[in-house]
Coordinates of C-alpha atoms in Angstrom, one line a residue:
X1325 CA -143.2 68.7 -191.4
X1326 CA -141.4 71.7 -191.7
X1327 CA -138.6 71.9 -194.4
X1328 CA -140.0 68.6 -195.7
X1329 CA -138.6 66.9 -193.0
X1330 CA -139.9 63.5 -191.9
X1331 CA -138.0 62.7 -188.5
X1332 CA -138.7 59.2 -188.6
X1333 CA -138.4 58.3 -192.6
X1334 CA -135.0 56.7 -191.7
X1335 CA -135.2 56.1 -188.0
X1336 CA -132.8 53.5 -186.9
X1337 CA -133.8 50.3 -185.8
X1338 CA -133.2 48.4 -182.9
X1339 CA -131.1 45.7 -182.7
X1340 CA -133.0 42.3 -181.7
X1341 CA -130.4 40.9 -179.8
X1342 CA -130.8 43.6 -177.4
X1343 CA -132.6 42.8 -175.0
X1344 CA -134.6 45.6 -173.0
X1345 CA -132.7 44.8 -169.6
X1346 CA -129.7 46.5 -171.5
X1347 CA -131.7 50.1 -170.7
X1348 CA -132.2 49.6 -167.7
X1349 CA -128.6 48.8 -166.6
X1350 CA -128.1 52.5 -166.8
X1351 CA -128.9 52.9 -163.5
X1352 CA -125.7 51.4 -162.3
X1353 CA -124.3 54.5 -160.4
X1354 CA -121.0 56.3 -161.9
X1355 CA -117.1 54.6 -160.9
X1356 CA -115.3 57.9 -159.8
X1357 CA -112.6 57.1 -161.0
X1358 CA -113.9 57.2 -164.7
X1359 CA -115.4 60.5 -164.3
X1360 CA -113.3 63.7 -166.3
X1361 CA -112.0 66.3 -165.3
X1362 CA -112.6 69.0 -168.0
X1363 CA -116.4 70.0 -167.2
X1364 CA -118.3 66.8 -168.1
X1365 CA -122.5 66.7 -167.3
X1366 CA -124.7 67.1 -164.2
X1367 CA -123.5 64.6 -162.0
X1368 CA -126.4 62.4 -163.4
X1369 CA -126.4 58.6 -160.8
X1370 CA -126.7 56.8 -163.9
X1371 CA -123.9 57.9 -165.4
X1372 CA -120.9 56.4 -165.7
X1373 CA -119.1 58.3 -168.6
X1374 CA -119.1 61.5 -166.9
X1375 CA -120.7 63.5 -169.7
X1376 CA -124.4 62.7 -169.6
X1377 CA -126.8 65.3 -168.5
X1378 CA -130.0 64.4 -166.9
X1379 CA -132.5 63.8 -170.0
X1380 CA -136.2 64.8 -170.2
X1381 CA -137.7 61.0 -169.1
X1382 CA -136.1 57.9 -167.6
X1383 CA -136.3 56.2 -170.7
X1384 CA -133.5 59.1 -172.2
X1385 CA -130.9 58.4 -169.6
X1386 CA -128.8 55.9 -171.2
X1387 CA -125.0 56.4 -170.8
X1388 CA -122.9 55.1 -173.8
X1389 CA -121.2 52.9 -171.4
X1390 CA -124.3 50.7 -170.6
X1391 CA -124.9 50.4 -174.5
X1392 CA -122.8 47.1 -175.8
X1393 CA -122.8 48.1 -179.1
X1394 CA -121.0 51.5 -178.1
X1395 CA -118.7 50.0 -175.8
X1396 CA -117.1 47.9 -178.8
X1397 CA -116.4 51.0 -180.8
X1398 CA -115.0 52.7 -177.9
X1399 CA -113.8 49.8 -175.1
X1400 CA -112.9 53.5 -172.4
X1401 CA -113.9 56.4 -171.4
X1402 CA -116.8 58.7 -173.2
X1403 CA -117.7 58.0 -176.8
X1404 CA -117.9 61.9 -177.1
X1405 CA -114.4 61.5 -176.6
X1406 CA -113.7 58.9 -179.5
X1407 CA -110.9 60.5 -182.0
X1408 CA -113.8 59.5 -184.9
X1409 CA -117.2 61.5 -183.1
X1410 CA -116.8 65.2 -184.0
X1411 CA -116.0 64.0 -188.1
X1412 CA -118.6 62.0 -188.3
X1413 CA -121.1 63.7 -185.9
X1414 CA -120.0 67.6 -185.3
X1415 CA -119.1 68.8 -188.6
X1416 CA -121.8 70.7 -190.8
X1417 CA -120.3 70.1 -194.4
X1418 CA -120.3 66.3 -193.5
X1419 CA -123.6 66.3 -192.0
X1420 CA -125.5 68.7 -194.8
X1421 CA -123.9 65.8 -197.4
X1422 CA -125.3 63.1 -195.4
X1423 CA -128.6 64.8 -195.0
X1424 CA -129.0 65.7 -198.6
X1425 CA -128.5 61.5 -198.8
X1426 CA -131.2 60.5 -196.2
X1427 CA -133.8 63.4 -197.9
X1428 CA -132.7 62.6 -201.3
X1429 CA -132.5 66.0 -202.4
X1430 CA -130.0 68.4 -203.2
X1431 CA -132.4 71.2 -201.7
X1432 CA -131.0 73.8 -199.4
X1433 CA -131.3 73.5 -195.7
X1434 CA -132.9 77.0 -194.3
X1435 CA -131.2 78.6 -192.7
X1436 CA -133.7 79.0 -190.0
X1437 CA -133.9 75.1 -189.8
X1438 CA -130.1 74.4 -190.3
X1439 CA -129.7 73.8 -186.9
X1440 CA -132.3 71.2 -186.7
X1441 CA -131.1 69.6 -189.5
X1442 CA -127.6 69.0 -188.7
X1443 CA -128.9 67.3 -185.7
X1444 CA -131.0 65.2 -187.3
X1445 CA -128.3 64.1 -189.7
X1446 CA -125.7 63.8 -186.7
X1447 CA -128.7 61.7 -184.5
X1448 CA -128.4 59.2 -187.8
X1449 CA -124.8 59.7 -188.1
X1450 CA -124.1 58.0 -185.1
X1451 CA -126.5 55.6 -185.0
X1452 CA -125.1 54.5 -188.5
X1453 CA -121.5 54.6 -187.2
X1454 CA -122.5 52.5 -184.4
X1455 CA -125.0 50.1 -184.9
X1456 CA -125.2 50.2 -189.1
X1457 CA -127.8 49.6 -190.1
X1458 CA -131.1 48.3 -187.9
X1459 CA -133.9 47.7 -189.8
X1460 CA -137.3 49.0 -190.5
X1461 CA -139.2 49.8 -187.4
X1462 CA -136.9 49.3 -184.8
X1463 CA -135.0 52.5 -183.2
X1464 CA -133.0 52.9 -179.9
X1465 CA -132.3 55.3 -177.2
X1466 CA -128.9 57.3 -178.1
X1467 CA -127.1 57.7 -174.9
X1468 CA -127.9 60.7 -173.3
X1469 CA -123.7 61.8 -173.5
X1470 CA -124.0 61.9 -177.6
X1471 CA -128.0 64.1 -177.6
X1472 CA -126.0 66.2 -174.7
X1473 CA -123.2 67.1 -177.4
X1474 CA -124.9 67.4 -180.5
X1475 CA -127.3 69.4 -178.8
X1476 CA -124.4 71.8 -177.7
X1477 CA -123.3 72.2 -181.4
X1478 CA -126.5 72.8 -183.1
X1479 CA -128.5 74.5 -180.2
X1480 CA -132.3 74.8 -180.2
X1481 CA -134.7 76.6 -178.1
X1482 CA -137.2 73.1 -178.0
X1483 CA -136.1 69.4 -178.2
X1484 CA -138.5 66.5 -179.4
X1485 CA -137.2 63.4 -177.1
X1486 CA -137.2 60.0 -177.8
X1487 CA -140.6 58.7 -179.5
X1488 CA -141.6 55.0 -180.2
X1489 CA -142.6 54.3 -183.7
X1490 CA -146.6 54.3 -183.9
X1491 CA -147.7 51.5 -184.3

């Protein structure tokens, strides 16, 4: 991989006492009276934060408030909107420190790359913050809301979706 960078070294793992029918709850339609104001995502059906945008598959369109383990970090509204996201997910100096922990190297990110890095490292980020730690093996599906706004700070011009480990 390009800038040494192994996507899936330090994939988060699903939690086993998840069950797979909490993925599919996403498709509860949105309670208007929970949606924002201030220019939140597409309208998506399965949406009931307000700030999802429709994904690339099915499987991508999670909201965070169908995800359990979201919802008892942040009991209302948009976990985007959680006083704790943007310093643990949005800020570059945090995120280049936490990278240079998961690669184990002190090397500089390229420039070129940087953008895909601090993504990577905010993808982790979150998953750390929210589910800590979930074993080898196992990942999950972030909600679409949190890929929608760490895509929007570290912009690309191609995204990789969700992948199941091989197996």
């Amino acid at each position: 991989a390009e800038m040494g960078l192994d996507p899936y070294k330090y994939t988060p793992f699903k939690d086993p006492a998840l069950n797979d029918d909490d993925t599919d709850s996403s498709a509860s339609s949105p309670d208007p009276s929970d949606s924002p104001d201030d220019g939140g995502g597409d309208d998506a059906q399965w949406c009931s934060c307000g700030f999802c945008e429709e994904m690339a598959t099915p499987l991508e369109q999670v909201c965070c408030r169908d995800v359990p383990a979201v919802v008892a970090v942040n009991e209302e509204g948009c976990i985007t909107r959680h006083r704790a996201f943007d310093s643990i997910c949005c800020l570059p100096d945090v995120l280049r420190v936490f990278y240079w922990e998961i690669r184990d190297s002190e090397d500089g990110i390229d420039v070129d790359e940087a953008h895909r890095a601090y993504r990577y490292a905010a993808y982790r980020m979150f998953t750390r913050w929210i589910w800590r730690t979930l074993g080898r093996g196992h990942r999950v599906v972030l909600p679409a809301c949190v890929v929608t706004r760490i895509r929007r700070e570290f912009p690309s011009a191609s995204y990789v979706g969700f992948r199941y480990p091989p197996l």
